[in-house]
Short mmCIF file of C-alpha atoms in Angstrom, two decimals:
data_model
loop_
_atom_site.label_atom_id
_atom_site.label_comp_id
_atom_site.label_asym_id
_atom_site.label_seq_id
_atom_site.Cartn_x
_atom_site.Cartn_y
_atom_site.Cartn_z
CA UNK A 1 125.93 217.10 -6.55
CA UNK A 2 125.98 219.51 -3.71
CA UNK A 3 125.55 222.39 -5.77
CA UNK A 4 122.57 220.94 -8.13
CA UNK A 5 120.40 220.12 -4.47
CA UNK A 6 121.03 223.13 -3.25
CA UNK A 7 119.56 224.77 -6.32
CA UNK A 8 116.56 222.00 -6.16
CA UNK A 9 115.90 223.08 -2.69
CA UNK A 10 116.03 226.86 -3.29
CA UNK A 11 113.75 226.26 -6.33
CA UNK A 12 111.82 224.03 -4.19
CA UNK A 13 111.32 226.31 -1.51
CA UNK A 14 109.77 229.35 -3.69
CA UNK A 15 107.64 227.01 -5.51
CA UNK A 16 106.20 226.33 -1.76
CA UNK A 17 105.62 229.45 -1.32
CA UNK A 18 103.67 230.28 -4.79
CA UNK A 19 102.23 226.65 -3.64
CA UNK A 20 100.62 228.79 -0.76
CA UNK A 21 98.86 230.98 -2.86
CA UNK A 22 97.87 228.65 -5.89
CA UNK A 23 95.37 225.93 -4.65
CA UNK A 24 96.62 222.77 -6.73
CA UNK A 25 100.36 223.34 -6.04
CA UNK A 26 101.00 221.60 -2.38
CA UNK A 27 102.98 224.73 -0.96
CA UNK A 28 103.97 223.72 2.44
CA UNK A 29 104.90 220.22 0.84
CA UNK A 30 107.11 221.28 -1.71
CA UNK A 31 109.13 223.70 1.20
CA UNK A 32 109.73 220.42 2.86
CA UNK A 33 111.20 218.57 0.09
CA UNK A 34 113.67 221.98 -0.36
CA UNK A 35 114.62 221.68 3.04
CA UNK A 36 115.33 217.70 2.78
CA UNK A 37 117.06 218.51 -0.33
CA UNK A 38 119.47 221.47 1.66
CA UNK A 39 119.98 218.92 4.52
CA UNK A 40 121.05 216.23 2.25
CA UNK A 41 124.30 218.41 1.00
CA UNK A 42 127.43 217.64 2.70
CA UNK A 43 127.85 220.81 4.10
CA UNK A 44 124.58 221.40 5.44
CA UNK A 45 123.93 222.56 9.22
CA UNK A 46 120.94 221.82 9.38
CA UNK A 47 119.79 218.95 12.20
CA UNK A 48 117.34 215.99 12.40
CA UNK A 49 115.53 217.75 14.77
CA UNK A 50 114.99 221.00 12.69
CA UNK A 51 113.53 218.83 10.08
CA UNK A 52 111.40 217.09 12.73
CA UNK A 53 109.84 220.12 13.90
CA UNK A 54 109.46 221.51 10.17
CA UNK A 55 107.73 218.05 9.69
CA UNK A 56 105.15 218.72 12.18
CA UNK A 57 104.30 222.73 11.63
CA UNK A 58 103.90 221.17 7.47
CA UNK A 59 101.15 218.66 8.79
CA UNK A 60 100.02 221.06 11.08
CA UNK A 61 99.28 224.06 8.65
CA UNK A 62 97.84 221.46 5.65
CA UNK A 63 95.45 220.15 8.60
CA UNK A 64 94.83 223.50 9.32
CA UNK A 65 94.24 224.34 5.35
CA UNK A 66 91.92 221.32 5.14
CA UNK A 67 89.86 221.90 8.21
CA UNK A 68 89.67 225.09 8.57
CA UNK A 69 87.24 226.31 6.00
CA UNK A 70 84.19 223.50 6.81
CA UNK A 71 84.98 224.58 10.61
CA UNK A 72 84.69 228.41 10.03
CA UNK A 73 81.50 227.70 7.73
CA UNK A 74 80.01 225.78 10.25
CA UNK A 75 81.02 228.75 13.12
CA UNK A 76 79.14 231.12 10.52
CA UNK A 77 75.72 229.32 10.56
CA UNK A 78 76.72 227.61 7.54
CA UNK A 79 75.49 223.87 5.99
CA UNK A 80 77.16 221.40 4.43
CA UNK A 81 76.33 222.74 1.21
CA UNK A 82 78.07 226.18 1.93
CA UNK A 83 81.46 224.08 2.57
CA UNK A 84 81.19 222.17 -0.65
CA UNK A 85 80.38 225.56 -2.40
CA UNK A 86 83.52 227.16 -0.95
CA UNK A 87 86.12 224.17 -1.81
CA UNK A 88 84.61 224.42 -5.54
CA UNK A 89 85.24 228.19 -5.42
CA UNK A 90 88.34 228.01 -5.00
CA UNK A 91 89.22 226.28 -7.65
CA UNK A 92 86.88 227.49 -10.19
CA UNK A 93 87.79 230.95 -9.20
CA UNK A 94 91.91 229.64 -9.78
CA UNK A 95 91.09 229.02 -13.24
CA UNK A 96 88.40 230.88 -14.59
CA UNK A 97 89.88 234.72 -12.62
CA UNK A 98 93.11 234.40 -11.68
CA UNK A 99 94.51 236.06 -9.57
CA UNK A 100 91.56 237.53 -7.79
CA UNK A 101 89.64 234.33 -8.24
CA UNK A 102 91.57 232.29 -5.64
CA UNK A 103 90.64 235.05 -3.20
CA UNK A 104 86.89 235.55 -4.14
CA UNK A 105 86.20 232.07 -5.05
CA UNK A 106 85.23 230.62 -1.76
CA UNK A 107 83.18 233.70 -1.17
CA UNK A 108 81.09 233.16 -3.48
CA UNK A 109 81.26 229.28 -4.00
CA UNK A 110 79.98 229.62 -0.16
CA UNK A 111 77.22 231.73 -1.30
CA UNK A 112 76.00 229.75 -4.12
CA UNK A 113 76.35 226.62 -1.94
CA UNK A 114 74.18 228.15 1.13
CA UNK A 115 71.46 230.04 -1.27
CA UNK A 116 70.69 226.53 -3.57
CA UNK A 117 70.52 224.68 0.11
CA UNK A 118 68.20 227.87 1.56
CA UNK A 119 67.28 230.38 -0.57
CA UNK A 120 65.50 232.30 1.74
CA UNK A 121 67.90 233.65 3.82
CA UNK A 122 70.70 235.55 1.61
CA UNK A 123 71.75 237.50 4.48
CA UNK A 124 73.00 234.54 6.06
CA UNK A 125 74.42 233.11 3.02
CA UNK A 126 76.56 236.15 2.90
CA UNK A 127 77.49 235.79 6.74
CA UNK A 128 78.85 232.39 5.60
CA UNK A 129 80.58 233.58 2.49
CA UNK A 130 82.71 235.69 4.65
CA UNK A 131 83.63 233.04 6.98
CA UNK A 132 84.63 230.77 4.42
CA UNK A 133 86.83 233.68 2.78
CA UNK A 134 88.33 234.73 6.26
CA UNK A 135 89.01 230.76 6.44
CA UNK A 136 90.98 230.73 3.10
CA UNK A 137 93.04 234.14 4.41
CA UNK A 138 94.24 232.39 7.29
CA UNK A 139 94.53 229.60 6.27
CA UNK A 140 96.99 230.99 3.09
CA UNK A 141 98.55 232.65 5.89
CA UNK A 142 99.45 229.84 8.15
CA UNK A 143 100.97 228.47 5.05
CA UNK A 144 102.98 231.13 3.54
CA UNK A 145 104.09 231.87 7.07
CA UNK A 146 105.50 228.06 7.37
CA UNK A 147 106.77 228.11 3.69
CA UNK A 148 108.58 231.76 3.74
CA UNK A 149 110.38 230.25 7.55
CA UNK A 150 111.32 227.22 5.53
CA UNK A 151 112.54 229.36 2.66
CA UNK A 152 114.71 231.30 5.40
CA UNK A 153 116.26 227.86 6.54
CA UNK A 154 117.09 226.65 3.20
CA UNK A 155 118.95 229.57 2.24
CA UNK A 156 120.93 230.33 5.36
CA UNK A 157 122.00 226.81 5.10
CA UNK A 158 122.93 226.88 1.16
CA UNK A 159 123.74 230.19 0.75
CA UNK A 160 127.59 229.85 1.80
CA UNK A 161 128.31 227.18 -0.72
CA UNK A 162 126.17 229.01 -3.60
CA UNK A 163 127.87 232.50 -3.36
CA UNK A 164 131.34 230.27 -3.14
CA UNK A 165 130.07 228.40 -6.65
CA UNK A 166 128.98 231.66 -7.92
CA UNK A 167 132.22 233.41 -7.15
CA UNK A 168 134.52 230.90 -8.63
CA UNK A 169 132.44 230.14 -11.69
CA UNK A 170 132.26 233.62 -12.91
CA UNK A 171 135.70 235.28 -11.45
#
């Protein structure tokens, strides 16, 4: 059972970190669960407090995600409108021009959203587009940051009892 969790939790933990970059796959959540499943081995090292504090930087960085892009909108002169347009960006950028889609989707979703509330004023509209698409950098950042540091816990922790299972099922 050891070995099967510890194989869950290192599959777990790069799923997180695609999860980072791919909008509908909850990155930062799915590092979690690989790091429950790597302290739940018997021969994990890994303490209740390190799963405490890896608790609270994965709220903190999907708060962050969720926040961050109607806050930096707003700190670019944008509406309402230019947040909504963002959030849909992203998503119709994930599916309709992946890869690059995911990056300029809340670009222009923040556009479109800002020119069909004010069309007048397309210089701003851009100004907002590029705060909403500086939001989605860091905010991918803040995740994959968490994710990869999870990633590093789970296999320090695992990685002794893997390479022994490795060794002794192939020698």
């Amino acid at each position: 059972m050891d070995i099967l969790l510890s194989i869950i939790a290192f599959l777990l933990g790069l799923l997180g970190i695609v999860g980072c970059i791919v909008p509908v796959i909850p990155g930062a959540l799915l590092s979690y669960m690989g790091v429950l499943c790597a302290f739940f081995t018997s021969y994990s090292q890994l303490g209740s407090g390190t799963l405490w504090v890896w608790a609270l930087v994965c709220i903190l960085v999907t708060l962050a995600d969720y926040f961050l892009p109607a806050w930096m909108t707003k700190r670019f002169g944008g509406t309402r409108s230019g947040a909504i347009g963002a959030t849909i960006g992203v998503f119709v950028g994930f599916f309709l021009f992946p890869p690059f889609g995911v990056i300029l989707g809340p670009f222009m979703g923040a556009v479109l959203g800002e020119l069909l509330h004010d069309k007048s004023d397309a210089g701003k509209a851009v100004v907002v587009g590029f705060g909403s698409f500086l939001a989605f950098i860091f905010g991918t950042g803040l995740k994959l940051v968490a994710s990869v540091g999870i990633f590093v816990h789970i296999v320090a922790d695992t990685w002794p009892a893997i390479r022994t299972w490795f060794t002794t099922l192939f020698a």
